[in-house]
mmCIF file of C-alpha atoms and ligand atoms in Angstrom:
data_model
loop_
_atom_site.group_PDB
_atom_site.id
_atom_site.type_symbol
_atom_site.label_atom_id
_atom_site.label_comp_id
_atom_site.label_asym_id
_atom_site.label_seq_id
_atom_site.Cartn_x
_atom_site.Cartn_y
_atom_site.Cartn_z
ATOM 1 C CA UNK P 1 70.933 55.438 64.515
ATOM 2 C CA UNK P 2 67.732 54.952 66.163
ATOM 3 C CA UNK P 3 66.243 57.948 68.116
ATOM 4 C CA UNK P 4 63.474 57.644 70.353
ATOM 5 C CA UNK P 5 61.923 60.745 71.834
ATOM 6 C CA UNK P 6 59.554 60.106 74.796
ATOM 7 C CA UNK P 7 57.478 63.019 76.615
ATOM 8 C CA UNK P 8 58.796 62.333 79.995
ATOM 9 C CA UNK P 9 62.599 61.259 81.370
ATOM 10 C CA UNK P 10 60.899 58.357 83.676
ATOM 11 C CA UNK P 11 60.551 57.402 79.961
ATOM 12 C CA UNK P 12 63.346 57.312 78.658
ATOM 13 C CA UNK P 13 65.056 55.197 81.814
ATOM 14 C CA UNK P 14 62.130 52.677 81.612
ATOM 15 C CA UNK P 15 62.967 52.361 77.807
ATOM 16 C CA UNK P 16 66.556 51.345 78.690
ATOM 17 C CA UNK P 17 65.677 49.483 82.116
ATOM 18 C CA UNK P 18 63.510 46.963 79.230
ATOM 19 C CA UNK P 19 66.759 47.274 77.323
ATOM 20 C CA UNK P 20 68.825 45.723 79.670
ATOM 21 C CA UNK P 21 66.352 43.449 81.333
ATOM 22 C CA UNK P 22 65.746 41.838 77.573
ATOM 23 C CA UNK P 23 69.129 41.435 77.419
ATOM 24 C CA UNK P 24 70.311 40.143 80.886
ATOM 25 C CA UNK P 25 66.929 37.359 80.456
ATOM 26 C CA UNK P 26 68.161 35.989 77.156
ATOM 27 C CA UNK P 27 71.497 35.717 77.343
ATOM 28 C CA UNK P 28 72.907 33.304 79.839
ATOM 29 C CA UNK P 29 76.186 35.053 79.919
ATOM 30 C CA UNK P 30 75.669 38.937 79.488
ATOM 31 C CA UNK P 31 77.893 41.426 79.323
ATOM 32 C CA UNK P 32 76.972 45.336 80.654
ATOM 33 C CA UNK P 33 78.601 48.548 80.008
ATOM 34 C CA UNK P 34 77.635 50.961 82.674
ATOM 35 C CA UNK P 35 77.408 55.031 82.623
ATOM 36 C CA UNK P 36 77.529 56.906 86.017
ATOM 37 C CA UNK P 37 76.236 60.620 86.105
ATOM 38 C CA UNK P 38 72.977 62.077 87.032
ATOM 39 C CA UNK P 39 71.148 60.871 83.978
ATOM 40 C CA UNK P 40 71.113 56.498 84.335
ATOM 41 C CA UNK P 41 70.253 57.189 88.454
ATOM 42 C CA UNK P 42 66.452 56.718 88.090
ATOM 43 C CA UNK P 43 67.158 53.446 85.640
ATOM 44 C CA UNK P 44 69.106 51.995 88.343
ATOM 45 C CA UNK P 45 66.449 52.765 90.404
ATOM 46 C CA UNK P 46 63.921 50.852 88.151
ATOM 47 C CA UNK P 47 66.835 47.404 87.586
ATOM 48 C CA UNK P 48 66.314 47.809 92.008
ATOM 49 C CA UNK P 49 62.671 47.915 91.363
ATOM 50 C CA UNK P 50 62.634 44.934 88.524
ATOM 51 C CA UNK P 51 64.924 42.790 90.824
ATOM 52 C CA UNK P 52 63.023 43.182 93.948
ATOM 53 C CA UNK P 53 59.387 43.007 92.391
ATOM 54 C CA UNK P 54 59.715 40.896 88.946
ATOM 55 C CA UNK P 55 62.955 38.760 90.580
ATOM 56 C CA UNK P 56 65.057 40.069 87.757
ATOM 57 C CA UNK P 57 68.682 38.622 88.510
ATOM 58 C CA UNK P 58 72.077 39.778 87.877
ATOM 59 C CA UNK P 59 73.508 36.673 89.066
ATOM 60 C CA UNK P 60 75.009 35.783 85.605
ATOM 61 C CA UNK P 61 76.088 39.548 84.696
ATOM 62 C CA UNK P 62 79.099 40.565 84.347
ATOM 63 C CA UNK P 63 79.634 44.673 84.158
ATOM 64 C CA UNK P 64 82.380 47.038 82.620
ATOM 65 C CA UNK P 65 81.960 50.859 84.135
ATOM 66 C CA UNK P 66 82.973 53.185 81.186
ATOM 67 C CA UNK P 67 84.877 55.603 83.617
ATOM 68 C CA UNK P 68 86.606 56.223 86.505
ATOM 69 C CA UNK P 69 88.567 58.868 88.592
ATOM 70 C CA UNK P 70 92.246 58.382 88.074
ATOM 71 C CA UNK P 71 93.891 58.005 91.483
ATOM 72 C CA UNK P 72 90.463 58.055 93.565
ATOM 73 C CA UNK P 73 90.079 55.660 96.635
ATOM 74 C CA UNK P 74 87.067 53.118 95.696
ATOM 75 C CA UNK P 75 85.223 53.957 99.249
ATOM 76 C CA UNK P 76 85.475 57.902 98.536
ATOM 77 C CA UNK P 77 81.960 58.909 98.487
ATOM 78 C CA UNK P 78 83.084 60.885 94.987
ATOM 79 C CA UNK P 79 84.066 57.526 93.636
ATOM 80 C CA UNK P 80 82.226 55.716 90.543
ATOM 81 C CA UNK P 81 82.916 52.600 92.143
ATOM 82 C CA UNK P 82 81.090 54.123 95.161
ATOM 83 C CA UNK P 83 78.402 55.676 92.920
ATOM 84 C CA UNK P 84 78.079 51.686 91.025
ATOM 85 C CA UNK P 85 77.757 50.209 94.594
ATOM 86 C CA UNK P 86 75.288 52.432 96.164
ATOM 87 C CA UNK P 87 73.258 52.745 93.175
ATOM 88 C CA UNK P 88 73.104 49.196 92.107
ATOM 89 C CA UNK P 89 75.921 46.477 92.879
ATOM 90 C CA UNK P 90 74.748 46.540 96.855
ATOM 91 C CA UNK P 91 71.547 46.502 96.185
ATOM 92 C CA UNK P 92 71.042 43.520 93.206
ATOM 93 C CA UNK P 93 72.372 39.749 93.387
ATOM 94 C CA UNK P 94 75.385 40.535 90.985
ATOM 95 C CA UNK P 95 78.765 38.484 92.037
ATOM 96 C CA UNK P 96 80.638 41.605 92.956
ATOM 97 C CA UNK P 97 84.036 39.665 91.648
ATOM 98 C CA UNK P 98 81.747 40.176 88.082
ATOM 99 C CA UNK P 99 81.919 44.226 88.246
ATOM 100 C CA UNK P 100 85.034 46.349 86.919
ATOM 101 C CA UNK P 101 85.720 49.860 87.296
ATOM 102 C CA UNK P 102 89.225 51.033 85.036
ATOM 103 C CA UNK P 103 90.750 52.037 88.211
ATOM 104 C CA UNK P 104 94.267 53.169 88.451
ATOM 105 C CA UNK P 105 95.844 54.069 91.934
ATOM 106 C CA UNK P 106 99.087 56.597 92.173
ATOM 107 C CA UNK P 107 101.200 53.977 92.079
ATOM 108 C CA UNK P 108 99.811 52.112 89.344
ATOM 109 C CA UNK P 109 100.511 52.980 85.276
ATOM 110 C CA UNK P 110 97.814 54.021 83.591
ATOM 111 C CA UNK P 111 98.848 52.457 80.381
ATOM 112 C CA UNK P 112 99.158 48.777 81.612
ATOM 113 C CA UNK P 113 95.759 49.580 83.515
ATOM 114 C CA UNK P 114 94.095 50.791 80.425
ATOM 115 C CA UNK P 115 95.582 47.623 78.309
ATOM 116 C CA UNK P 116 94.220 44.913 81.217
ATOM 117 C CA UNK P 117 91.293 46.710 81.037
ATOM 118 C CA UNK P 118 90.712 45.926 77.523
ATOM 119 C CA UNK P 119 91.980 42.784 77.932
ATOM 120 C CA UNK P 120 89.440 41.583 80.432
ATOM 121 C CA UNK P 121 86.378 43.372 78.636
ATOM 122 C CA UNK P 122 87.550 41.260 75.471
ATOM 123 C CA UNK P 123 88.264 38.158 77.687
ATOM 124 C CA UNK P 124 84.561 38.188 78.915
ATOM 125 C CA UNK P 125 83.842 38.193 75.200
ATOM 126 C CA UNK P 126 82.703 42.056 74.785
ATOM 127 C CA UNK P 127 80.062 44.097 75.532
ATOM 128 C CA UNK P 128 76.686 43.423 74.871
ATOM 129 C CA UNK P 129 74.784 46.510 75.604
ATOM 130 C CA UNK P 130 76.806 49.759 76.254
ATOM 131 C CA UNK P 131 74.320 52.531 78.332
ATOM 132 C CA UNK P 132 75.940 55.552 78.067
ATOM 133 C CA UNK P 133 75.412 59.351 79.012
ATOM 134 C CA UNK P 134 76.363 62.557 77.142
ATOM 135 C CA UNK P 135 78.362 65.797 78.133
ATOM 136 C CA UNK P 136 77.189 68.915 77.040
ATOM 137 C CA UNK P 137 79.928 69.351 75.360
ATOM 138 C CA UNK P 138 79.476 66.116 73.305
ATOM 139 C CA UNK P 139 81.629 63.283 75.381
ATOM 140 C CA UNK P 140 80.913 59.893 76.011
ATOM 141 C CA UNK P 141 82.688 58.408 78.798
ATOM 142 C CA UNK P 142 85.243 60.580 79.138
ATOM 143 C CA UNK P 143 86.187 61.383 75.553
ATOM 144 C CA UNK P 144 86.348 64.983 75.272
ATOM 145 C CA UNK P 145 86.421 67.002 72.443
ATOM 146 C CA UNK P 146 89.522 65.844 70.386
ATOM 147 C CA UNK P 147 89.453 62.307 71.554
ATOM 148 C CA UNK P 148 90.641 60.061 69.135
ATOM 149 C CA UNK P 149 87.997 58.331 67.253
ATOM 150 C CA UNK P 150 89.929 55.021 67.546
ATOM 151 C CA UNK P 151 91.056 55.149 71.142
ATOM 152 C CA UNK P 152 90.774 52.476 73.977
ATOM 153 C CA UNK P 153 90.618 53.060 77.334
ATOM 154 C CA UNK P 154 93.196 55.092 78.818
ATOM 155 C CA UNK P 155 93.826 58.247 80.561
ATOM 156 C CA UNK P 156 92.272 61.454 79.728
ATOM 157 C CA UNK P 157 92.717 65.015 81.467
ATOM 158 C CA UNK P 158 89.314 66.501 81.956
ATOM 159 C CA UNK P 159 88.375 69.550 80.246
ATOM 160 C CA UNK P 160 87.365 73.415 82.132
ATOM 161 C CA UNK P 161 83.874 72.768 81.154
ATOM 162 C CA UNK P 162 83.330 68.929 82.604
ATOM 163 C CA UNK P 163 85.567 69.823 85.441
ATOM 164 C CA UNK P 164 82.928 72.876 85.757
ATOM 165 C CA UNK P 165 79.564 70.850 84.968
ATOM 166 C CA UNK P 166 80.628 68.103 87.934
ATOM 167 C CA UNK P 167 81.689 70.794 90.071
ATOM 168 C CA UNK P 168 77.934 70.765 91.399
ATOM 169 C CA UNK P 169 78.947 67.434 92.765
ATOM 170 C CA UNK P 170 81.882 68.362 95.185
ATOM 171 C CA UNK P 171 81.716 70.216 98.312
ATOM 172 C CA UNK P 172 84.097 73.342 97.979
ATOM 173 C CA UNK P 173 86.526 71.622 100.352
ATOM 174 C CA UNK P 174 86.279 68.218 98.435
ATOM 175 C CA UNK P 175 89.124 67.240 95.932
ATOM 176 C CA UNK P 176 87.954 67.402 92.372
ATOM 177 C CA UNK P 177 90.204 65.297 90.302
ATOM 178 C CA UNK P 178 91.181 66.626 86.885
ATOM 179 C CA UNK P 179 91.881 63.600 84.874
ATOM 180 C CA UNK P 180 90.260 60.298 85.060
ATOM 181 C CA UNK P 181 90.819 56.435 83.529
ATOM 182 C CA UNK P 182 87.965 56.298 80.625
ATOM 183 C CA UNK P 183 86.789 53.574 78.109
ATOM 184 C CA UNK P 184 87.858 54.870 74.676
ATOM 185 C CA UNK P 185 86.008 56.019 71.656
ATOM 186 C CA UNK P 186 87.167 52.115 69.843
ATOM 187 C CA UNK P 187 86.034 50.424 72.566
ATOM 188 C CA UNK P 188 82.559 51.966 72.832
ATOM 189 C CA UNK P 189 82.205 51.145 69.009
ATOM 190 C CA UNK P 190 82.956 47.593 69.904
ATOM 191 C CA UNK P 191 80.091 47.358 72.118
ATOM 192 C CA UNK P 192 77.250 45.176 70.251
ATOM 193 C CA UNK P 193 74.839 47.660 70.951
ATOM 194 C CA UNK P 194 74.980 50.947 72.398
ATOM 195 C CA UNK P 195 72.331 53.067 74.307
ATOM 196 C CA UNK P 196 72.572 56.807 74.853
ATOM 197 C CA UNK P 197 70.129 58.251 77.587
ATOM 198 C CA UNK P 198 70.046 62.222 77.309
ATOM 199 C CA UNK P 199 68.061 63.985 78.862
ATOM 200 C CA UNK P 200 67.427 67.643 79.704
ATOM 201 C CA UNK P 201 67.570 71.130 77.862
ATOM 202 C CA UNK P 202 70.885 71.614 78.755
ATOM 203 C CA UNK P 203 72.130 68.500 76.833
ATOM 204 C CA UNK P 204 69.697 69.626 73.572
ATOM 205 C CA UNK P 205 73.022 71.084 71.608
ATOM 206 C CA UNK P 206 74.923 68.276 72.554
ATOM 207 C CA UNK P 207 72.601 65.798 70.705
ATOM 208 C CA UNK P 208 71.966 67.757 67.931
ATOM 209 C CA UNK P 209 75.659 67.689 67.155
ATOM 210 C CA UNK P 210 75.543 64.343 68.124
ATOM 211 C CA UNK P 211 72.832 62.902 65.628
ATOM 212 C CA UNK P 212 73.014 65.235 62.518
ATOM 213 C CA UNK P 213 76.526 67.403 63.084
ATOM 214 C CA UNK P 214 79.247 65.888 61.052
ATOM 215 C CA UNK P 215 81.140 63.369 62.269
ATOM 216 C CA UNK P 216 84.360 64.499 63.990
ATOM 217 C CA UNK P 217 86.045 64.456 66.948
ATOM 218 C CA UNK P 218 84.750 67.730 68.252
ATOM 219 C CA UNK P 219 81.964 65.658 69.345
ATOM 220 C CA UNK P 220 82.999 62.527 70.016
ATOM 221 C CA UNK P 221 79.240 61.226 70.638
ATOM 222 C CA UNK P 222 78.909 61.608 66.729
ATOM 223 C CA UNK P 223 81.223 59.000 66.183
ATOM 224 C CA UNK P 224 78.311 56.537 66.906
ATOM 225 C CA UNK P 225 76.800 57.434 63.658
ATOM 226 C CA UNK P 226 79.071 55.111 62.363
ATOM 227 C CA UNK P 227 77.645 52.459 65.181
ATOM 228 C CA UNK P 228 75.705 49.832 63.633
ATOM 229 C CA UNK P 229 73.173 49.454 66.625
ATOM 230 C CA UNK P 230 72.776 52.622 68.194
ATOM 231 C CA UNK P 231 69.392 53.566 70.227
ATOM 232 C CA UNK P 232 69.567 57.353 71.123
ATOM 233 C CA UNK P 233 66.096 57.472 74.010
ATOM 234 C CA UNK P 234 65.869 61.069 74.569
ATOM 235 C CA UNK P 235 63.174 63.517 76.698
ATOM 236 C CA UNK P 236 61.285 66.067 74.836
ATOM 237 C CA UNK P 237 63.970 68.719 76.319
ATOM 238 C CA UNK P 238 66.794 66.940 74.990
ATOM 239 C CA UNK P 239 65.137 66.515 70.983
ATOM 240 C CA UNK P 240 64.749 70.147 71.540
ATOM 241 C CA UNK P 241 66.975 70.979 68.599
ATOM 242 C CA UNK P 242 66.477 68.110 66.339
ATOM 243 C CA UNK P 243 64.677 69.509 63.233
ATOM 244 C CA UNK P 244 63.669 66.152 62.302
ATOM 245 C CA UNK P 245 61.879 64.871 65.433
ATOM 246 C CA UNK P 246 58.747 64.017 63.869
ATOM 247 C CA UNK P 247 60.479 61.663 61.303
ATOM 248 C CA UNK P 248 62.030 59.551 64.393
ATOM 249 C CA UNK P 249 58.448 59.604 65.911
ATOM 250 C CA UNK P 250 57.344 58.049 62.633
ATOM 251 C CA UNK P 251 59.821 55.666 61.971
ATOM 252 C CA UNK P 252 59.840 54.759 66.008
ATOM 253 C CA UNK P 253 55.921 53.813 65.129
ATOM 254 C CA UNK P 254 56.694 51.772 62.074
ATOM 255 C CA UNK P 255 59.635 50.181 63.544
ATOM 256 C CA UNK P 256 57.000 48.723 66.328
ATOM 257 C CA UNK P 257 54.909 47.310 63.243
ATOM 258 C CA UNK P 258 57.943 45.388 61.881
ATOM 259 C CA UNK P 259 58.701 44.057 65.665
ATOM 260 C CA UNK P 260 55.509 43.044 66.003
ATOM 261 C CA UNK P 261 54.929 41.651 62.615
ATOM 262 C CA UNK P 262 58.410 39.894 62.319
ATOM 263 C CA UNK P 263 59.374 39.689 66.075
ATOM 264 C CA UNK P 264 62.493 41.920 67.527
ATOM 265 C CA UNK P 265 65.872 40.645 66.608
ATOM 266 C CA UNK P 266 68.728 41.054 68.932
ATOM 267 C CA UNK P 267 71.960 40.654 67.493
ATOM 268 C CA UNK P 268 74.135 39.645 70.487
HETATM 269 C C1 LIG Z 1 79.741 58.835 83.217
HETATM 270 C C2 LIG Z 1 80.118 59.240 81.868
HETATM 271 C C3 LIG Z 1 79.801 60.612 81.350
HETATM 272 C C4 LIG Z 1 78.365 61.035 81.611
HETATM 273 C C5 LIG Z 1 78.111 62.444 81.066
HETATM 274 C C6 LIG Z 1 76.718 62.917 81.417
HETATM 275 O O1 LIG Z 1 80.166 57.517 83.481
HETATM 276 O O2 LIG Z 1 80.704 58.472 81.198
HETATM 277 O O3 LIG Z 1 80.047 60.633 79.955
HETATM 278 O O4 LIG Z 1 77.501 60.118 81.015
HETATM 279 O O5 LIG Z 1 79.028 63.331 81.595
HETATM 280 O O6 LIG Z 1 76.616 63.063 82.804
HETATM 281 P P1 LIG Z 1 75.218 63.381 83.507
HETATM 282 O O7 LIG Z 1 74.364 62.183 83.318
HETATM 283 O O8 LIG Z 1 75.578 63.613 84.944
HETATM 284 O O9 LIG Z 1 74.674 64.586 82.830
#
């Protein structure tokens, strides 16, 4: 694992904006996972920024959401799809026919959604770079706490505290589903690389676990300790716990030096 601890969180979404703009300019056929949440807003604001300023395209990207709603209308304002299109689909050059979201209507299974699902993320020949988020209470996508380890994306009832911690987001007289579609565990450690954004005090516990906790399903974020290219980019607030920040400072600097000396290596 690769932490990165920067002083601000404009930081930390600039760090993965570069991530993803590296990626999407030397590939020709690039493949995105995509977090929603509070935390990758501003580095959709910055992809905006890059496309409008540095004519970053997204013309040739395709994009697999790690989560959605189960049984949520794609225009409802609560929607990820929504949340994808206002924050970045509507306002980039992507092919909108390129973008998924595992949505499953009432009358839809969730188990042959979840399987197409993983069959179109493996017919577009994987993920390249997976951003994703964390829960405070460890989850990634929507893996809570017990998640298998090994699962692919299926459904997943949402636990009292995530239910509680996205409560913020719904009026009082809004629906607030209780279960939604999410990538698993498996196929989040079949991303090429993955990138966790955290930041915050409130998610300081969560990464602790995350990075030096053992490895179990309690917090399913740990499993990417067995991830062979995983950047954690956290804020000051969110290394709060780590007892070994200046160590990933260090190693951050020397890991510069080797770039620079021997050029950066992307695996895709
Ligand atoms: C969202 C997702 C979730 C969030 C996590 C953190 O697509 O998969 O795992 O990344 O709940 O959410 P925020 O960023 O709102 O704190």
């Amino acid at each position: 694992m690769q932490v990165v601890i920067f002083d601000h969180s404009e930081q930390v979404a600039q760090h993965a904006a570069q991530w993803i703009s590296d990626l999407i300019t030397n590939k020709t056929t690039p493949v995105l996972g995509l977090a929603t949440g509070s935390t990758p807003i501003s580095l959709y604001n910055m992809l905006v920024d890059m496309h409008q300023t540095q004519a970053l395209s997204f013309a040739d990207v395709t994009t697999f959401n790690l989560d959605e709603y189960h049984n949520i209308a794609p225009d409802n304002p609560q929607s990820y799809c929504r949340f994808m299109h206002d924050n970045l689909f509507s306002l980039v050059d992507i092919d909108p026919a390129n973008t998924h979201l595992p949505t499953c209507s009432a009358n839809q299974n969730p188990r042959q959604q979840g399987l197409k699902y993983e069959a179109a993320i493996e017919a577009a020949g994987g993920i390249d770079l997976q951003i994703l988020g964390i829960g405070a209470n460890g989850h990634i996508g929507f893996n809570e706490p017990s998640s298998s380890l090994a699962s692919k994306t299926r459904i997943k009832t949402l636990t009292e505290q995530t239910i509680q911690d996205n409560s913020r987001l719904f009026k009082s007289d809004e629906h607030q589903p209780d279960s939604a579609m999410t990538m698993g565990i498996g196929t989040i450690m079949a991303s090429r690389y993955v990138l966790l954004m955290a930041t915050g005090e409130h998610k300081a516990a969560a990464v602790n676990a995350m990075i030096t906790g053992p490895l179990s399903a309690t917090c399913p974020a740990s499993a990417l300790q067995m991830h062979e290219n995983a950047i954690v980019v956290l804020d000051k607030a969110a290394a709060s716990k780590l007892t070994n920040q200046s160590y990933y400072r260090w190693a951050d600097r020397q890991n510069a030096k080797l770039n620079a000396q021997y050029g950066f290596y992307h695996n895709y």
